[in-house]
Amino acid sequence: MSSKPLSPARLGWIVGGIWALIVLLSIFLLLTSGGFSSPQPEPIAVETSEPAATSPESATLDTIIPTETTGPPTATTVPTLALIPTATFGPSPTPIEFPTVVPTSNALWEGPLVIGYSVQGRPIEVWRFGRGERQYLVIGGIHGGYELNTIELTDQLITYFSAKPDAVPTDATLFILRSLNPDGEALPHKKEGRANANDVDLNRSFPIGWSPTWDRDGCWDLLELNAGTHPASEPETIALMAFVLENPVLAVVSYHSAAPGFYPAGEPLDPNSIALARYLSEVTGYPYPAYYTGCYMTGSLVDWTLSTGAAGVDVELSTHWDTEFDVNLNLVLALLRWLPPEE
Ligand SMILES: [Zn+2]
């Protein structure tokens, strides 16, 4: 076969055709790869330092706080993202399981609802009484050990309200978290049980005003406890936060012992929490203002629940052994009728 040399005009047509084909092919590839479509927003992640949880069993905070909802966003999901400083959540050393607990039973009361597990795997349990719109939370045993009487008190309250759930006003709901520090509860009735199994004082571990160390002047100082590796590093802390974010409450009472009195939330003190302390002081006779030792609180539970909109008080029982049940039953019954004062 012989070949005829191409004329310049014919060569130009061929080169032009090849270029046209390349351009058309490029446009086709761009269209099919989505290169011209509008960019999709990245999903909001509360925690970016860990891979996203892929199953309910390995839920971490970012799955407890829904980033996608099937319905319109609710009032609780939007502020939730603002409340939690994303940069302060580091990786958890072990996978932590937190059931998303939103009581749905129609029964007048239910419990225990397991809202999480301690460092050593003990369940953290909440009871619900009543079904009303105004929700209140009572917490025992954030400090275990020789504050064990606070847990004996929550047990007595649970026994009382499960026998008489109609003592809760119809427009109120009472949540009782019997023991926030079950690992400390399991230790002897001494100072060692104050911390959780990581030697963390849970009442210093919440992600508000958190500090790794604190001035010990005027503060409990019998052991060298710590505040956790970072804000909300402890599973007990995260369990409480997840529950409150899912179940917003009007007011929180967190029990301690022993130096009778009320300590309102806030720095500076929150006016609603002061009003709550005054009101409960009148009911119980526990003093407000209580004796102030000069201790400055960092990362405390009631300061964090205040950031969710809940008034809060720490309540100190008079001793390490008596639950002062009658007084504290009156406290809870009064709490269930409390409303924040008008602005
Ligand atoms: Zn305490």
Short mmCIF file of C-alpha atoms and ligand atoms in Angstrom, two decimals:
data_model
loop_
_atom_site.label_atom_id
_atom_site.label_comp_id
_atom_site.label_asym_id
_atom_site.label_seq_id
_atom_site.Cartn_x
_atom_site.Cartn_y
_atom_site.Cartn_z
CA MET A 1 0.00 0.00 0.00
CA SER A 2 1.14 3.44 -0.74
CA SER A 3 0.25 6.47 1.30
CA LYS A 4 -0.43 9.89 -0.02
CA PRO A 5 1.08 12.83 1.95
CA LEU A 6 -1.56 14.93 3.74
CA SER A 7 -2.22 18.42 2.49
CA PRO A 8 -1.86 21.24 5.11
CA ALA A 9 -5.59 21.98 4.86
CA ARG A 10 -6.53 18.34 5.49
CA LEU A 11 -4.06 18.16 8.41
CA GLY A 12 -5.68 21.29 9.93
CA TRP A 13 -9.12 19.69 9.79
CA ILE A 14 -7.87 16.54 11.51
CA VAL A 15 -6.07 18.43 14.33
CA GLY A 16 -9.10 20.67 14.81
CA GLY A 17 -11.37 17.63 15.05
CA ILE A 18 -9.17 16.00 17.68
CA TRP A 19 -9.22 19.20 19.79
CA ALA A 20 -12.99 19.42 19.50
CA LEU A 21 -13.26 15.80 20.69
CA ILE A 22 -10.97 16.51 23.69
CA VAL A 23 -13.02 19.56 24.68
CA LEU A 24 -16.33 17.68 24.39
CA LEU A 25 -14.95 14.75 26.41
CA SER A 26 -13.71 17.13 29.15
CA ILE A 27 -17.12 18.79 29.42
CA PHE A 28 -18.79 15.36 29.64
CA LEU A 29 -16.44 14.23 32.44
CA LEU A 30 -16.94 17.44 34.42
CA LEU A 31 -20.72 17.12 34.22
CA THR A 32 -20.83 13.45 35.22
CA SER A 33 -18.40 13.98 38.15
CA GLY A 34 -20.52 16.80 39.57
CA GLY A 35 -17.82 19.35 38.92
CA PHE A 36 -20.39 21.96 37.90
CA SER A 37 -22.95 21.18 40.55
CA SER A 38 -23.22 23.47 43.59
CA PRO A 39 -21.03 22.37 46.52
CA GLN A 40 -22.78 20.35 49.25
CA PRO A 41 -22.38 21.67 52.82
CA GLU A 42 -20.24 19.54 55.04
CA PRO A 43 -22.27 17.81 57.78
CA ILE A 44 -21.86 19.54 61.14
CA ALA A 45 -19.76 17.47 63.48
CA VAL A 46 -19.58 18.24 67.17
CA GLU A 47 -16.38 16.31 67.50
CA THR A 48 -13.95 16.25 64.63
CA SER A 49 -11.03 14.49 66.24
CA GLU A 50 -12.62 11.06 66.08
CA PRO A 51 -14.05 9.10 63.21
CA ALA A 52 -17.81 9.38 63.01
CA ALA A 53 -19.67 6.74 64.93
CA THR A 54 -21.13 4.19 62.61
CA SER A 55 -23.44 2.32 64.91
CA PRO A 56 -25.69 3.19 67.84
CA GLU A 57 -23.52 0.97 70.02
CA SER A 58 -20.53 3.25 69.63
CA ALA A 59 -22.41 6.51 70.07
CA THR A 60 -20.41 9.48 71.23
CA LEU A 61 -21.66 12.99 71.83
CA ASP A 62 -21.87 13.76 68.17
CA THR A 63 -24.45 11.05 67.67
CA ILE A 64 -26.34 11.90 70.83
CA ILE A 65 -26.76 15.40 69.53
CA PRO A 66 -28.48 14.83 66.23
CA THR A 67 -26.85 16.75 63.40
CA GLU A 68 -29.63 15.76 61.04
CA THR A 69 -33.23 15.61 62.03
CA THR A 70 -36.11 14.12 60.16
CA GLY A 71 -38.42 16.97 61.09
CA PRO A 72 -37.85 20.67 61.52
CA PRO A 73 -35.06 21.57 63.95
CA THR A 74 -36.29 21.72 67.51
CA ALA A 75 -35.54 24.40 70.03
CA THR A 76 -33.15 22.08 71.84
CA THR A 77 -30.94 21.01 68.95
CA VAL A 78 -29.82 24.44 67.85
CA PRO A 79 -28.51 25.82 71.16
CA THR A 80 -26.98 22.44 71.87
CA LEU A 81 -24.29 22.99 69.28
CA ALA A 82 -23.47 26.38 70.72
CA LEU A 83 -23.32 25.11 74.27
CA ILE A 84 -20.56 22.60 73.67
CA PRO A 85 -17.20 24.06 72.82
CA THR A 86 -16.13 21.71 70.04
CA ALA A 87 -12.45 22.39 70.46
CA THR A 88 -12.45 21.21 74.04
CA PHE A 89 -13.65 17.69 73.37
CA GLY A 90 -10.73 15.39 72.86
CA PRO A 91 -10.78 11.76 71.88
CA SER A 92 -12.16 9.31 74.39
CA PRO A 93 -9.72 6.59 75.40
CA THR A 94 -12.35 3.90 74.99
CA PRO A 95 -15.63 3.72 73.13
CA ILE A 96 -18.39 5.04 75.36
CA GLU A 97 -21.96 3.88 75.07
CA PHE A 98 -24.65 6.44 75.73
CA PRO A 99 -28.19 5.44 75.03
CA THR A 100 -30.24 8.42 73.96
CA VAL A 101 -32.73 8.47 76.76
CA VAL A 102 -35.96 10.27 76.10
CA PRO A 103 -38.64 8.73 78.28
CA THR A 104 -41.61 7.79 76.16
CA SER A 105 -43.58 5.56 78.46
CA ASN A 106 -47.09 6.62 79.31
CA ALA A 107 -46.76 5.18 82.79
CA LEU A 108 -46.89 7.64 85.68
CA TRP A 109 -43.34 6.66 86.53
CA GLU A 110 -40.53 4.58 85.09
CA GLY A 111 -37.01 3.56 86.00
CA PRO A 112 -34.22 2.86 86.06
CA LEU A 113 -33.36 4.42 82.71
CA VAL A 114 -29.67 3.82 82.08
CA ILE A 115 -28.20 7.05 80.69
CA GLY A 116 -24.57 5.93 80.52
CA TYR A 117 -21.83 4.05 82.32
CA SER A 118 -19.06 5.00 84.70
CA VAL A 119 -15.34 4.55 84.01
CA GLN A 120 -15.57 1.06 85.50
CA GLY A 121 -18.75 0.23 83.62
CA ARG A 122 -21.38 0.76 86.30
CA PRO A 123 -24.74 2.05 85.06
CA ILE A 124 -25.82 5.63 85.70
CA GLU A 125 -29.55 5.51 86.34
CA VAL A 126 -32.42 7.97 86.20
CA TRP A 127 -36.03 7.55 87.37
CA ARG A 128 -38.87 9.58 85.93
CA PHE A 129 -42.01 10.53 87.86
CA GLY A 130 -44.91 12.39 86.28
CA ARG A 131 -45.44 13.44 82.69
CA GLY A 132 -45.83 17.20 82.88
CA GLU A 133 -44.17 19.83 80.76
CA ARG A 134 -42.12 21.50 83.53
CA GLN A 135 -39.15 19.21 84.15
CA TYR A 136 -36.90 19.14 87.22
CA LEU A 137 -33.79 17.12 88.01
CA VAL A 138 -32.51 15.93 91.40
CA ILE A 139 -29.01 14.42 91.52
CA GLY A 140 -27.41 12.31 94.22
CA GLY A 141 -23.84 11.16 94.73
CA ILE A 142 -21.75 13.31 92.39
CA HIS A 143 -19.29 12.79 95.23
CA GLY A 144 -19.54 9.19 96.45
CA GLY A 145 -17.53 8.01 99.43
CA TYR A 146 -18.55 9.78 102.59
CA GLU A 147 -21.27 11.73 100.76
CA LEU A 148 -23.05 8.38 100.45
CA ASN A 149 -26.04 9.72 102.39
CA THR A 150 -26.95 11.79 99.32
CA ILE A 151 -27.50 8.49 97.47
CA GLU A 152 -29.42 6.99 100.38
CA LEU A 153 -31.61 10.08 100.13
CA THR A 154 -32.26 9.69 96.38
CA ASP A 155 -33.07 6.01 97.01
CA GLN A 156 -35.61 7.05 99.65
CA LEU A 157 -37.10 9.64 97.30
CA ILE A 158 -37.36 7.04 94.51
CA THR A 159 -39.14 4.66 96.91
CA TYR A 160 -41.51 7.43 98.00
CA PHE A 161 -42.45 8.69 94.52
CA SER A 162 -42.79 5.21 93.00
CA ALA A 163 -45.37 4.49 95.71
CA LYS A 164 -47.00 7.92 95.29
CA PRO A 165 -46.34 9.13 91.74
CA ASP A 166 -49.41 11.36 91.93
CA ALA A 167 -47.51 13.49 94.47
CA VAL A 168 -45.93 15.01 91.37
CA PRO A 169 -48.12 17.85 90.03
CA THR A 170 -49.81 16.94 86.73
CA ASP A 171 -47.91 19.67 84.87
CA ALA A 172 -44.52 18.60 86.22
CA THR A 173 -41.95 15.85 85.66
CA LEU A 174 -39.39 14.84 88.26
CA PHE A 175 -36.17 13.12 87.20
CA ILE A 176 -34.07 11.58 89.96
CA LEU A 177 -30.51 10.57 89.09
CA ARG A 178 -29.69 8.38 92.05
CA SER A 179 -25.87 8.27 91.78
CA LEU A 180 -23.77 10.22 89.28
CA ASN A 181 -20.53 8.65 90.51
CA PRO A 182 -21.25 4.93 90.98
CA ASP A 183 -17.54 4.02 91.07
CA GLY A 184 -17.11 6.37 94.03
CA GLU A 185 -20.26 4.92 95.58
CA ALA A 186 -18.69 1.46 95.40
CA LEU A 187 -15.69 2.55 97.48
CA PRO A 188 -15.69 2.59 101.27
CA HIS A 189 -17.62 5.34 102.98
CA LYS A 190 -14.54 7.59 103.09
CA LYS A 191 -12.85 10.44 101.26
CA GLU A 192 -11.40 8.17 98.55
CA GLY A 193 -14.89 7.73 97.10
CA ARG A 194 -15.21 11.42 96.26
CA ALA A 195 -13.59 11.05 92.82
CA ASN A 196 -14.46 8.72 89.98
CA ALA A 197 -12.13 5.87 88.99
CA ASN A 198 -9.86 8.33 87.14
CA ASP A 199 -9.31 10.39 90.31
CA VAL A 200 -11.45 13.11 88.76
CA ASP A 201 -13.64 15.33 90.89
CA LEU A 202 -16.71 15.24 88.63
CA ASN A 203 -17.89 18.58 90.00
CA ARG A 204 -14.79 20.11 88.33
CA SER A 205 -15.10 18.27 85.03
CA PHE A 206 -17.88 20.11 83.19
CA PRO A 207 -17.11 22.20 80.09
CA ILE A 208 -17.80 25.60 81.56
CA GLY A 209 -15.20 27.64 83.41
CA TRP A 210 -13.12 24.45 83.31
CA SER A 211 -9.54 24.49 84.53
CA PRO A 212 -7.08 21.60 84.85
CA THR A 213 -6.06 22.89 88.28
CA TRP A 214 -7.68 25.22 90.75
CA ASP A 215 -6.86 27.32 93.76
CA ARG A 216 -7.28 25.00 96.77
CA ASP A 217 -7.79 27.87 99.23
CA GLY A 218 -11.08 27.32 101.01
CA CYS A 219 -11.77 24.19 98.94
CA TRP A 220 -11.93 20.51 99.82
CA ASP A 221 -8.30 19.48 99.88
CA LEU A 222 -7.94 16.06 101.51
CA LEU A 223 -6.79 14.35 98.30
CA GLU A 224 -5.01 15.51 95.14
CA LEU A 225 -7.90 15.09 92.72
CA ASN A 226 -7.92 16.38 89.15
CA ALA A 227 -10.43 17.90 86.74
CA GLY A 228 -9.92 15.40 83.91
CA THR A 229 -7.66 15.55 80.88
CA HIS A 230 -9.94 18.08 79.20
CA PRO A 231 -13.44 19.51 79.74
CA ALA A 232 -16.02 16.72 79.85
CA SER A 233 -13.37 14.00 79.61
CA GLU A 234 -15.31 11.68 81.95
CA PRO A 235 -18.08 9.29 80.87
CA GLU A 236 -20.17 10.23 83.92
CA THR A 237 -19.97 13.91 82.93
CA ILE A 238 -20.94 13.23 79.32
CA ALA A 239 -23.83 10.97 80.39
CA LEU A 240 -25.33 13.76 82.51
CA MET A 241 -24.80 16.33 79.74
CA ALA A 242 -26.38 14.10 77.11
CA PHE A 243 -29.40 13.47 79.31
CA VAL A 244 -29.97 17.16 80.11
CA LEU A 245 -29.53 18.19 76.48
CA GLU A 246 -32.17 15.64 75.49
CA ASN A 247 -34.44 16.47 78.43
CA PRO A 248 -34.23 20.20 79.20
CA VAL A 249 -35.10 20.99 82.81
CA LEU A 250 -36.20 24.16 84.57
CA ALA A 251 -34.13 23.55 87.68
CA VAL A 252 -31.46 21.23 89.05
CA VAL A 253 -30.76 20.24 92.66
CA SER A 254 -27.42 18.47 93.19
CA TYR A 255 -26.94 16.94 96.65
CA HIS A 256 -23.72 17.01 98.69
CA SER A 257 -22.76 16.60 102.35
CA ALA A 258 -21.93 17.93 104.81
CA ALA A 259 -22.35 21.63 105.68
CA PRO A 260 -25.98 22.59 105.50
CA GLY A 261 -26.96 25.21 102.99
CA PHE A 262 -27.58 26.20 99.41
CA TYR A 263 -25.00 27.23 96.82
CA PRO A 264 -26.59 28.73 93.69
CA ALA A 265 -25.20 28.31 90.19
CA GLY A 266 -23.42 30.96 88.18
CA GLU A 267 -20.33 33.12 88.14
CA PRO A 268 -21.46 35.76 88.92
CA LEU A 269 -24.37 34.12 90.74
CA ASP A 270 -27.42 33.60 88.57
CA PRO A 271 -30.49 35.55 89.81
CA ASN A 272 -32.89 32.66 89.12
CA SER A 273 -30.64 30.25 91.00
CA ILE A 274 -30.46 32.69 93.92
CA ALA A 275 -34.26 32.89 93.87
CA LEU A 276 -34.42 29.09 93.91
CA ALA A 277 -31.98 28.91 96.84
CA ARG A 278 -34.00 31.47 98.85
CA TYR A 279 -37.25 29.66 98.12
CA LEU A 280 -35.89 26.23 99.10
CA SER A 281 -34.20 27.71 102.15
CA GLU A 282 -37.59 28.88 103.43
CA VAL A 283 -39.02 25.39 102.91
CA THR A 284 -36.17 23.44 104.49
CA GLY A 285 -34.52 25.72 107.01
CA TYR A 286 -31.15 24.99 105.38
CA PRO A 287 -29.43 28.36 105.24
CA TYR A 288 -29.07 30.69 102.32
CA PRO A 289 -26.67 32.35 102.06
CA ALA A 290 -24.69 29.40 103.34
CA TYR A 291 -21.29 29.66 104.92
CA TYR A 292 -18.85 30.64 102.18
CA THR A 293 -15.39 29.16 102.53
CA GLY A 294 -13.92 31.20 99.70
CA CYS A 295 -13.65 28.19 97.43
CA TYR A 296 -13.79 29.14 93.74
CA MET A 297 -15.59 26.58 91.59
CA THR A 298 -14.38 25.58 88.13
CA GLY A 299 -16.18 23.22 85.73
CA SER A 300 -19.09 22.60 88.11
CA LEU A 301 -22.24 20.68 87.34
CA VAL A 302 -24.75 23.41 88.21
CA ASP A 303 -22.74 26.03 86.31
CA TRP A 304 -22.96 23.83 83.24
CA THR A 305 -26.69 23.07 83.63
CA LEU A 306 -27.19 26.83 84.03
CA SER A 307 -25.68 27.20 80.56
CA THR A 308 -28.58 25.09 79.27
CA GLY A 309 -31.04 27.52 80.85
CA ALA A 310 -31.70 25.61 84.07
CA ALA A 311 -31.54 27.32 87.45
CA GLY A 312 -29.47 25.22 89.83
CA VAL A 313 -28.32 24.80 93.40
CA ASP A 314 -25.89 22.57 95.20
CA VAL A 315 -27.50 21.48 98.46
CA GLU A 316 -25.36 20.34 101.38
CA LEU A 317 -26.97 17.97 103.87
CA SER A 318 -26.11 18.66 107.52
CA THR A 319 -24.03 15.53 108.15
CA HIS A 320 -22.39 12.64 106.30
CA TRP A 321 -24.85 10.05 107.65
CA ASP A 322 -28.42 11.36 107.98
CA THR A 323 -30.59 11.78 104.87
CA GLU A 324 -32.91 14.25 106.64
CA PHE A 325 -35.62 12.66 104.55
CA ASP A 326 -38.67 14.63 105.70
CA VAL A 327 -36.91 17.94 105.12
CA ASN A 328 -35.74 16.89 101.68
CA LEU A 329 -39.06 15.39 100.65
CA ASN A 330 -40.51 18.84 101.34
CA LEU A 331 -37.67 20.33 99.32
CA VAL A 332 -38.49 18.19 96.28
CA LEU A 333 -42.25 18.75 96.58
CA ALA A 334 -41.58 22.51 96.70
CA LEU A 335 -39.13 22.27 93.80
CA LEU A 336 -41.87 20.72 91.65
CA ARG A 337 -43.94 23.89 92.11
CA TRP A 338 -41.12 26.33 91.50
CA LEU A 339 -41.06 28.64 88.50
CA PRO A 340 -38.35 31.15 87.61
CA PRO A 341 -39.40 34.62 88.77
CA GLU A 342 -40.75 36.99 86.13
CA GLU A 343 -38.04 39.01 84.45
ZN ZN B 1 -19.76 17.12 97.54
#
